[in-house]
Short mmCIF file of C-alpha atoms in Angstrom, two decimals:
data_model
loop_
_atom_site.label_atom_id
_atom_site.label_comp_id
_atom_site.label_asym_id
_atom_site.label_seq_id
_atom_site.Cartn_x
_atom_site.Cartn_y
_atom_site.Cartn_z
CA MET A 204 157.72 42.83 64.08
CA THR A 205 160.85 40.91 63.13
CA PRO A 206 164.22 42.57 62.43
CA LYS A 207 163.47 42.29 58.70
CA ASP A 208 160.10 43.98 59.27
CA VAL A 209 161.83 46.83 61.10
CA LEU A 210 164.32 47.37 58.29
CA ALA A 211 161.46 47.33 55.79
CA LEU A 212 159.54 49.89 57.87
CA ALA A 213 162.57 52.18 58.01
CA LYS A 214 162.95 51.97 54.24
CA GLU A 215 159.24 52.46 53.56
CA LYS A 216 159.03 55.57 55.77
CA GLY A 217 162.35 57.00 54.58
CA ALA A 218 163.86 56.98 58.08
CA LYS A 219 167.21 58.74 58.29
CA GLN A 220 167.86 58.30 62.01
CA LEU A 221 167.49 55.55 64.63
CA ASP A 222 166.67 56.49 68.22
CA MET A 223 167.27 53.85 70.92
CA ARG A 224 165.50 54.27 74.28
CA PHE A 225 165.64 52.73 77.74
CA ALA A 226 164.45 53.64 81.23
CA ASP A 227 166.63 54.65 84.17
CA VAL A 228 165.78 53.52 87.71
CA PRO A 229 163.62 56.57 88.61
CA GLY A 230 161.61 55.92 85.42
CA LEU A 231 162.63 58.49 82.80
CA TRP A 232 163.35 57.51 79.22
CA GLN A 233 166.96 57.98 78.11
CA HIS A 234 167.97 57.90 74.44
CA VAL A 235 170.83 57.81 71.98
CA SER A 236 170.56 58.32 68.21
CA TYR A 237 172.39 56.88 65.19
CA PRO A 238 172.27 57.32 61.43
CA ILE A 239 169.86 54.71 60.09
CA THR A 240 172.73 53.14 58.15
CA GLU A 241 174.04 51.83 61.50
CA LEU A 242 170.97 49.56 61.79
CA LYS A 243 171.44 46.18 60.14
CA GLU A 244 169.89 42.79 60.68
CA ASP A 245 172.80 41.59 62.82
CA THR A 246 172.44 44.70 65.03
CA PHE A 247 169.52 42.97 66.73
CA GLU A 248 172.00 40.38 68.05
CA GLU A 249 175.10 42.55 68.49
CA GLY A 250 173.50 45.76 69.76
CA PHE A 251 174.97 49.22 70.37
CA GLY A 252 177.60 49.96 72.99
CA PHE A 253 177.05 52.84 75.44
CA ASP A 254 178.32 54.21 78.77
CA GLY A 255 175.96 53.35 81.63
CA SER A 256 177.95 55.03 84.43
CA SER A 257 176.00 58.30 84.27
CA ILE A 258 172.54 56.68 84.29
CA ARG A 259 170.78 57.26 87.61
CA GLY A 260 170.87 54.19 89.86
CA TRP A 261 173.08 52.22 87.47
CA ALA A 262 176.66 50.99 87.24
CA ALA A 263 179.79 52.31 88.87
CA ILE A 264 182.47 53.86 86.68
CA ASN A 265 184.53 50.63 86.69
CA GLU A 266 181.72 48.61 85.06
CA SER A 267 180.16 51.22 82.82
CA ASP A 268 180.37 49.55 79.39
CA MET A 269 176.97 48.25 78.35
CA VAL A 270 175.10 47.18 75.24
CA LEU A 271 171.61 48.08 74.02
CA LEU A 272 169.88 45.31 72.07
CA PRO A 273 167.00 46.66 69.94
CA ASP A 274 163.59 45.09 70.61
CA ALA A 275 162.04 44.81 67.16
CA THR A 276 158.51 44.55 68.58
CA THR A 277 158.72 48.16 69.84
CA ALA A 278 159.65 49.81 66.52
CA MET A 279 157.76 52.93 65.43
CA ILE A 280 158.32 56.24 63.65
CA ASP A 281 158.68 59.11 66.10
CA PRO A 282 155.85 61.65 65.61
CA PHE A 283 157.82 64.68 66.86
CA PHE A 284 161.30 64.72 65.28
CA ASP A 285 161.84 66.90 62.20
CA VAL A 286 164.16 64.30 60.70
CA THR A 287 162.28 61.05 60.05
CA THR A 288 163.39 58.80 62.90
CA LEU A 289 162.76 55.15 63.68
CA THR A 290 162.60 54.45 67.43
CA MET A 291 162.97 51.25 69.42
CA ILE A 292 163.27 50.32 73.08
CA GLY A 293 166.52 48.55 73.91
CA ASN A 294 167.20 45.73 76.35
CA VAL A 295 170.40 46.31 78.33
CA ILE A 296 173.04 43.56 78.47
CA ASP A 297 176.54 43.13 79.85
CA PRO A 298 179.05 43.20 76.95
CA ILE A 299 181.29 40.55 78.54
CA THR A 300 178.81 37.96 79.81
CA ARG A 301 176.10 38.87 77.26
CA GLN A 302 173.66 38.44 80.15
CA ARG A 303 170.86 40.89 80.89
CA TYR A 304 171.67 43.74 83.26
CA ASP A 305 169.95 43.29 86.64
CA ARG A 306 169.36 47.02 87.16
CA ASP A 307 167.52 47.46 83.86
CA PRO A 308 163.92 48.11 85.01
CA ARG A 309 162.49 46.54 81.85
CA TYR A 310 164.38 43.32 82.57
CA ILE A 311 162.86 43.20 86.06
CA ALA A 312 159.37 43.49 84.54
CA GLN A 313 160.19 40.76 82.00
CA LYS A 314 161.40 38.49 84.80
CA ALA A 315 158.15 39.07 86.70
CA GLU A 316 156.15 37.86 83.68
CA LYS A 317 158.33 34.76 83.41
CA TYR A 318 158.03 34.07 87.14
CA LEU A 319 154.24 34.12 86.89
CA ALA A 320 154.39 31.37 84.26
CA THR A 321 156.70 29.21 86.41
CA THR A 322 154.31 29.32 89.38
CA GLY A 323 151.54 27.62 87.44
CA VAL A 324 149.10 30.21 88.80
CA GLY A 325 148.58 31.74 85.37
CA ASP A 326 150.38 32.60 82.17
CA THR A 327 149.40 36.26 81.70
CA CYS A 328 149.03 39.26 83.98
CA PHE A 329 147.11 42.20 82.57
CA PHE A 330 147.65 45.76 83.80
CA GLY A 331 145.56 48.81 83.03
CA ALA A 332 147.08 51.96 84.53
CA GLU A 333 145.26 55.31 84.74
CA ALA A 334 147.90 58.04 84.99
CA GLU A 335 146.66 61.56 85.75
CA PHE A 336 148.63 64.73 84.97
CA PHE A 337 148.55 68.55 85.07
CA ILE A 338 148.88 70.96 82.15
CA PHE A 339 150.52 74.25 83.16
CA ASP A 340 151.35 77.44 81.23
CA ASN A 341 154.29 78.50 83.36
CA ILE A 342 156.53 76.75 85.86
CA SER A 343 159.66 78.01 87.58
CA PHE A 344 161.55 76.64 90.57
CA ASP A 345 164.95 76.70 92.23
CA SER A 346 166.63 75.62 95.45
CA LYS A 347 169.93 77.08 96.69
CA GLN A 348 171.73 77.48 99.98
CA ASN A 349 169.98 80.79 100.65
CA GLU A 350 166.69 80.52 98.75
CA ALA A 351 164.05 78.08 97.55
CA PHE A 352 160.85 78.65 95.62
CA TYR A 353 158.43 77.37 93.03
CA PHE A 354 155.86 79.23 90.98
CA ILE A 355 153.08 77.63 88.96
CA ASP A 356 150.60 79.33 86.68
CA ALA A 357 147.88 77.95 84.46
CA GLU A 358 145.33 79.85 82.40
CA GLU A 359 142.73 77.42 83.74
CA GLY A 360 143.78 77.86 87.39
CA ARG A 361 140.97 79.07 89.62
CA TRP A 362 143.36 81.59 91.21
CA ASN A 363 143.22 83.58 87.93
CA SER A 364 139.50 84.32 88.34
CA GLY A 365 140.32 87.77 89.74
CA ARG A 366 142.61 88.80 86.91
CA ARG A 367 141.46 92.09 85.33
CA GLU A 368 142.83 91.80 81.82
CA ASN A 369 142.23 89.06 79.25
CA ASN A 370 139.88 87.24 81.58
CA LEU A 371 136.88 85.32 80.20
CA GLY A 372 136.21 83.31 83.34
CA TYR A 373 135.27 79.62 83.03
CA ARG A 374 137.76 78.02 85.37
CA PRO A 375 137.06 74.86 87.38
CA ARG A 376 136.59 75.46 91.10
CA TYR A 377 139.02 73.73 93.42
CA LYS A 378 138.09 70.03 93.63
CA GLU A 379 135.23 70.54 91.12
CA GLY A 380 136.99 69.92 87.80
CA TYR A 381 135.57 66.47 87.10
CA PHE A 382 133.86 66.19 83.67
CA PRO A 383 132.78 69.79 82.85
CA VAL A 384 132.29 70.52 79.15
CA PRO A 385 134.17 73.36 77.39
CA PRO A 386 134.71 76.24 77.87
CA MET A 387 135.16 75.23 81.54
CA ASP A 388 137.32 72.36 80.30
CA HIS A 389 140.06 74.28 78.47
CA TYR A 390 141.89 71.26 77.13
CA GLN A 391 139.46 69.18 75.07
CA ASP A 392 141.25 69.92 71.80
CA LEU A 393 144.73 69.48 73.30
CA ARG A 394 143.82 66.11 74.82
CA ALA A 395 142.19 65.05 71.57
CA GLU A 396 145.44 65.74 69.71
CA MET A 397 147.35 63.81 72.36
CA VAL A 398 144.97 60.88 71.86
CA GLU A 399 145.24 60.96 68.07
CA THR A 400 149.04 61.03 68.32
CA MET A 401 148.97 58.09 70.73
CA ILE A 402 146.74 56.10 68.39
CA ALA A 403 149.11 56.84 65.50
CA CYS A 404 151.91 55.46 67.69
CA GLY A 405 150.01 52.24 68.29
CA LEU A 406 148.46 52.88 71.71
CA ASP A 407 144.90 51.68 72.34
CA ILE A 408 143.02 54.57 73.99
CA GLU A 409 139.63 54.19 75.65
CA CYS A 410 138.67 57.73 76.76
CA HIS A 411 139.94 61.09 77.98
CA HIS A 412 138.53 63.76 80.30
CA HIS A 413 139.24 66.58 82.73
CA GLU A 414 140.04 65.47 86.27
CA VAL A 415 139.01 66.81 89.69
CA ALA A 416 141.58 69.56 90.28
CA THR A 417 141.62 73.01 88.76
CA ALA A 418 144.54 74.21 86.59
CA GLY A 419 144.37 71.54 83.91
CA GLN A 420 144.34 68.20 85.70
CA CYS A 421 143.51 65.56 83.07
CA GLU A 422 143.37 61.84 82.45
CA ILE A 423 143.67 59.75 79.30
CA ASP A 424 142.87 56.05 79.74
CA GLN A 425 144.70 53.30 77.88
CA ARG A 426 143.29 49.83 77.33
CA PHE A 427 144.88 47.14 79.49
CA ASN A 428 147.71 45.00 78.17
CA THR A 429 150.28 42.50 79.39
CA LEU A 430 152.63 43.67 82.14
CA VAL A 431 155.73 44.59 80.12
CA LYS A 432 153.73 45.94 77.20
CA SER A 433 151.67 48.10 79.57
CA ALA A 434 154.88 49.49 81.08
CA ASP A 435 156.29 50.19 77.59
CA ASN A 436 152.99 51.89 76.74
CA MET A 437 153.10 54.04 79.88
CA MET A 438 156.54 55.31 78.93
CA LEU A 439 155.27 56.17 75.45
CA TYR A 440 152.09 57.70 76.93
CA LYS A 441 154.12 60.13 79.03
CA TYR A 442 156.41 60.93 76.10
CA VAL A 443 153.51 61.80 73.78
CA ILE A 444 151.64 63.87 76.35
CA LYS A 445 154.67 65.95 77.27
CA ASN A 446 155.69 66.58 73.67
CA VAL A 447 152.22 67.47 72.35
CA ALA A 448 151.79 69.92 75.24
CA TYR A 449 155.25 71.37 74.58
CA GLN A 450 154.30 72.01 70.95
CA TYR A 451 151.33 74.01 72.26
CA GLY A 452 153.60 76.08 74.51
CA LYS A 453 152.46 74.26 77.65
CA SER A 454 154.15 72.07 80.23
CA VAL A 455 152.90 68.75 81.61
CA THR A 456 153.85 67.22 84.96
CA PHE A 457 153.16 63.77 86.36
CA MET A 458 154.31 64.98 89.78
CA PRO A 459 151.70 63.57 92.18
CA LYS A 460 150.95 66.73 94.20
CA PRO A 461 152.02 69.99 92.52
CA LEU A 462 149.15 72.08 93.97
CA TYR A 463 148.41 72.69 97.63
CA ALA A 464 144.82 72.06 98.79
CA ASP A 465 143.58 70.48 95.56
CA ASN A 466 143.57 66.91 94.32
CA GLY A 467 146.81 65.18 93.41
CA SER A 468 147.48 62.84 90.49
CA GLY A 469 147.24 59.10 90.97
CA MET A 470 147.93 56.08 88.78
CA HIS A 471 145.25 53.55 89.69
CA CYS A 472 146.35 50.12 88.48
CA HIS A 473 143.79 47.54 87.33
CA GLN A 474 145.17 44.00 87.53
CA SER A 475 144.05 40.49 86.64
CA ILE A 476 145.58 37.08 85.97
CA TRP A 477 144.60 34.81 83.08
CA LYS A 478 145.55 31.31 81.99
CA GLY A 479 145.03 29.71 78.61
CA GLY A 480 143.01 32.71 77.48
CA GLN A 481 140.61 32.44 80.43
CA PRO A 482 140.18 35.02 83.24
CA LEU A 483 140.96 33.68 86.72
CA PHE A 484 139.68 36.53 88.88
CA ALA A 485 135.96 35.89 88.23
CA GLY A 486 134.04 33.65 90.61
CA ASP A 487 131.17 33.42 93.06
CA GLY A 488 132.90 35.15 95.99
CA TYR A 489 132.67 38.72 97.22
CA ALA A 490 131.88 41.18 94.39
CA GLY A 491 131.98 38.31 91.89
CA LEU A 492 135.62 37.49 92.62
CA SER A 493 137.31 34.11 92.70
CA GLN A 494 139.21 32.90 95.75
CA MET A 495 142.40 33.48 93.78
CA ALA A 496 141.50 37.15 93.31
CA LEU A 497 140.78 37.55 97.03
CA HIS A 498 144.15 36.01 97.88
CA TYR A 499 145.78 38.35 95.34
CA ILE A 500 144.16 41.25 97.20
CA GLY A 501 145.46 39.76 100.44
CA GLY A 502 148.99 39.92 99.04
CA LEU A 503 148.61 43.52 97.88
CA LEU A 504 147.29 44.61 101.28
CA LYS A 505 149.86 42.66 103.29
CA HIS A 506 152.78 44.13 101.35
CA ALA A 507 151.29 47.55 100.52
CA ARG A 508 153.51 49.44 102.96
CA ALA A 509 156.62 47.89 101.38
CA LEU A 510 155.24 48.45 97.88
CA ALA A 511 154.89 52.15 98.75
CA GLY A 512 158.62 52.69 98.28
CA ILE A 513 158.24 51.68 94.61
CA ILE A 514 154.65 52.63 93.66
CA ALA A 515 154.71 56.02 95.46
CA PRO A 516 158.46 56.61 95.22
CA THR A 517 158.89 60.36 95.79
CA THR A 518 158.75 62.68 98.78
CA ASN A 519 155.96 64.49 96.93
CA SER A 520 153.92 61.25 96.78
CA TYR A 521 153.19 61.65 100.49
CA LYS A 522 151.63 65.07 99.97
CA ARG A 523 148.94 63.06 98.11
CA LEU A 524 148.82 60.00 100.39
CA VAL A 525 147.39 61.86 103.38
CA PRO A 526 144.66 60.47 105.69
CA GLY A 527 141.31 62.18 105.28
CA TYR A 528 142.03 63.57 101.82
CA GLU A 529 141.35 62.21 98.36
CA ALA A 530 143.92 59.42 98.21
CA PRO A 531 143.18 55.92 99.59
CA VAL A 532 145.76 55.48 102.35
CA ASN A 533 143.68 52.95 104.29
CA LEU A 534 144.52 49.34 103.48
CA ALA A 535 141.15 47.75 102.87
CA TYR A 536 139.18 46.39 99.91
CA SER A 537 135.68 47.09 98.69
CA ARG A 538 133.44 46.95 95.66
CA ARG A 539 132.80 50.36 94.15
CA ASN A 540 134.14 52.28 97.17
CA ARG A 541 136.94 54.55 95.95
CA SER A 542 138.16 55.27 99.47
CA ALA A 543 139.55 51.72 99.72
CA ALA A 544 143.09 50.91 98.59
CA CYS A 545 141.76 47.92 96.63
CA ARG A 546 138.56 48.50 94.69
CA ILE A 547 136.63 45.93 92.66
CA PRO A 548 135.01 47.76 89.72
CA MET A 549 131.39 46.72 89.14
CA TYR A 550 130.74 48.25 85.71
CA SER A 551 130.35 44.89 83.98
CA ALA A 552 129.23 41.38 84.95
CA SER A 553 131.48 39.81 82.31
CA PRO A 554 134.13 37.46 83.77
CA LYS A 555 136.65 39.06 81.42
CA ALA A 556 136.08 42.43 83.10
CA LYS A 557 136.66 41.13 86.63
CA ARG A 558 139.78 42.73 88.06
CA VAL A 559 141.30 44.42 91.09
CA GLU A 560 142.08 48.13 91.07
CA PHE A 561 144.95 49.13 93.37
CA ARG A 562 144.64 52.86 94.03
CA PRO A 563 147.69 54.07 96.05
CA PRO A 564 150.20 54.20 93.13
CA ASP A 565 150.98 57.51 91.48
CA PRO A 566 152.51 58.39 88.08
CA SER A 567 155.92 59.31 89.51
CA ALA A 568 156.54 55.54 89.73
CA ASN A 569 158.71 53.68 87.26
CA PRO A 570 156.03 51.52 85.59
CA TYR A 571 158.36 48.56 85.02
CA LEU A 572 159.27 48.38 88.71
CA ALA A 573 155.79 49.25 89.99
CA PHE A 574 153.92 46.68 87.89
CA ALA A 575 156.47 43.97 88.67
CA ALA A 576 156.37 44.67 92.41
CA MET A 577 152.55 44.65 92.53
CA LEU A 578 152.43 41.34 90.64
CA MET A 579 154.94 39.81 93.06
CA ALA A 580 152.88 40.96 96.06
CA GLY A 581 149.68 39.60 94.55
CA LEU A 582 151.31 36.29 93.65
CA ASP A 583 152.63 35.97 97.21
CA GLY A 584 149.03 36.29 98.33
CA VAL A 585 147.86 33.62 95.90
CA LEU A 586 150.66 31.14 96.62
CA ASN A 587 150.37 31.55 100.40
CA LYS A 588 146.56 31.90 100.43
CA ILE A 589 146.69 35.22 102.29
CA ASP A 590 143.27 36.16 103.65
CA PRO A 591 142.45 39.83 102.88
CA GLY A 592 140.09 39.98 105.87
CA ASP A 593 136.61 41.44 105.76
CA SER A 594 135.62 43.92 103.09
CA LEU A 595 134.92 47.51 104.06
CA ASP A 596 131.88 48.77 102.20
CA LYS A 597 131.13 51.96 104.09
CA ASP A 598 132.88 55.28 103.58
CA ILE A 599 136.23 54.87 105.32
CA TYR A 600 136.34 58.58 106.09
CA ASP A 601 133.12 58.29 108.12
CA LEU A 602 134.48 55.60 110.46
CA SER A 603 134.83 56.36 114.15
CA PRO A 604 138.33 56.70 115.64
CA GLU A 605 137.90 53.28 117.26
CA GLU A 606 136.98 51.67 113.94
CA MET A 607 139.84 53.43 112.16
CA LYS A 608 142.40 51.94 114.56
CA ALA A 609 141.64 48.51 113.10
CA VAL A 610 142.38 49.64 109.54
CA PRO A 611 146.11 49.72 108.65
CA SER A 612 147.35 52.54 106.44
CA MET A 613 150.05 53.42 103.93
CA PRO A 614 153.30 55.02 105.16
CA GLY A 615 153.27 58.76 105.78
CA SER A 616 156.60 59.62 104.16
CA LEU A 617 159.12 58.32 101.65
CA GLU A 618 161.57 57.59 104.47
CA GLU A 619 158.96 55.45 106.25
CA ALA A 620 158.10 53.70 102.96
CA LEU A 621 161.76 52.88 102.29
CA GLY A 622 162.04 51.47 105.81
CA CYS A 623 159.04 49.22 105.12
CA LEU A 624 160.62 48.09 101.84
CA GLU A 625 163.87 47.37 103.65
CA GLU A 626 162.04 45.13 106.15
CA ASP A 627 159.64 43.42 103.75
CA HIS A 628 160.94 42.52 100.30
CA ASP A 629 161.50 38.75 100.36
CA PHE A 630 158.37 38.30 98.25
CA MET A 631 160.03 40.38 95.52
CA LEU A 632 163.13 38.17 95.43
CA LYS A 633 161.23 35.05 94.34
CA GLY A 634 162.30 33.83 90.92
CA ASP A 635 165.20 36.31 91.07
CA VAL A 636 162.79 38.97 89.77
CA PHE A 637 164.25 41.66 92.01
CA THR A 638 167.71 41.03 93.44
CA GLU A 639 168.89 41.89 96.94
CA GLU A 640 171.58 44.06 95.36
CA PHE A 641 169.00 46.01 93.34
CA ILE A 642 166.75 46.59 96.38
CA GLU A 643 169.71 47.80 98.46
CA THR A 644 170.90 50.10 95.66
CA TYR A 645 167.38 51.45 95.09
CA ILE A 646 166.81 52.23 98.78
CA SER A 647 170.24 53.84 99.12
CA TYR A 648 169.68 55.99 96.03
CA LYS A 649 166.23 57.13 97.17
CA ARG A 650 167.38 57.93 100.70
CA LYS A 651 170.45 59.90 99.72
CA ASN A 652 169.19 61.74 96.65
CA GLU A 653 165.56 62.33 97.60
CA ALA A 654 164.42 61.64 101.18
CA ASP A 655 167.51 63.08 102.89
CA ALA A 656 167.97 65.82 100.31
CA VAL A 657 164.47 67.15 101.00
CA ARG A 658 164.61 66.57 104.77
CA LEU A 659 167.83 68.58 105.16
CA ARG A 660 166.57 71.68 103.34
CA PRO A 661 164.53 74.41 105.04
CA HIS A 662 160.99 74.55 103.64
CA PRO A 663 159.69 77.97 102.49
CA TYR A 664 156.63 77.64 104.72
CA GLU A 665 158.87 77.19 107.76
CA PHE A 666 159.81 80.86 107.43
CA SER A 667 156.12 81.80 107.71
CA LEU A 668 155.81 79.63 110.80
CA TYR A 669 159.05 80.26 112.60
CA TYR A 670 161.04 83.29 111.41
CA ASP A 671 159.79 85.53 114.23
CA ILE A 672 160.44 83.00 116.99
#
């Protein structure tokens, strides 16, 4: 769309409000609304002023004035607001220099795409992200100086099988929720409405299904797209899912591990590089990969521990990334084997389908930062011809202790992941995609507000373990 197209769309749909959106550093959409009369053709060059000092991970109070420039290509009519509202994603700029703001996650993703083109390796990076989520009926939580708790309930939760009243059974067993038909799958109709709303918003959806865990774990798969567009789509995906569920009186979380002793939610990321409309990851090497693809894998594996601070960016992420459980913490690659961090899907022999699936990320990640960081790691592998080593085609969880010692693994905590990112981030600074200042600010924010904040608080289970000591 052009600015004129956007104004025509607003008029055609009778829009009365404009809603501008952007992502903070942790990865939540923020928004500000205006009467539609405030949107004119020159607005796309002048933008809207706003205060950025209260946005998480952003400017200090002395440099808080910022400007949102509407991106006409993201325009759509919001499907949830009662008042007809046109929405657009905004690019953040400095009002004095008129330069892009370095802490805007979308700008970082846009710089990563531009850097790819400058390397000559390719001109397009495609991402296909599979974000899983839970649908709950009730959630409450609090943390104070003298108490801390959470309580989750879901009609579909296996723990409700013993309920005496209003109980019709049909609840997935723990770790056995993958693909059952209704009535065991309670959320076919709800997911279908989510999908139809996404399609109406312009998303390209491939399939949807129940996932492994009980209590409403689900997945809806989007078709791959270019890096920035895929990140934009992931933000919209989360927005639609949460709001459709809310209209049904239910709550959705993309928290990676909300339930103890059942599967967590991942965000497996399929990646490939193309040039001139041709796929570059297909070849005659292992699993039908090109040498470029193997080097890309080498980059992902070499930098995976540093990537962890961005692709698995919460303390809760490391309740999912646990050795011996469902998540791939071991840094190896394999065709078909889902216990490897890098998997090469073998569904199709078409060169266009050849890609690498990186499995450690989870949906708590900011998609702009996560996709950009993964591309930078993969490109470092390609440019420096990093050997990924030998493939690992047997079940990693069946390896002997001696064999396991030779397989590196993901960090075991957010604090460890941030330490790895602190030590290994030069590959992210190439092309000024990430800046040293942004990395330092990100690590400081995560340590103070998340890692330390959780570490310093007594855990409820510690009272079960230690109160009588």
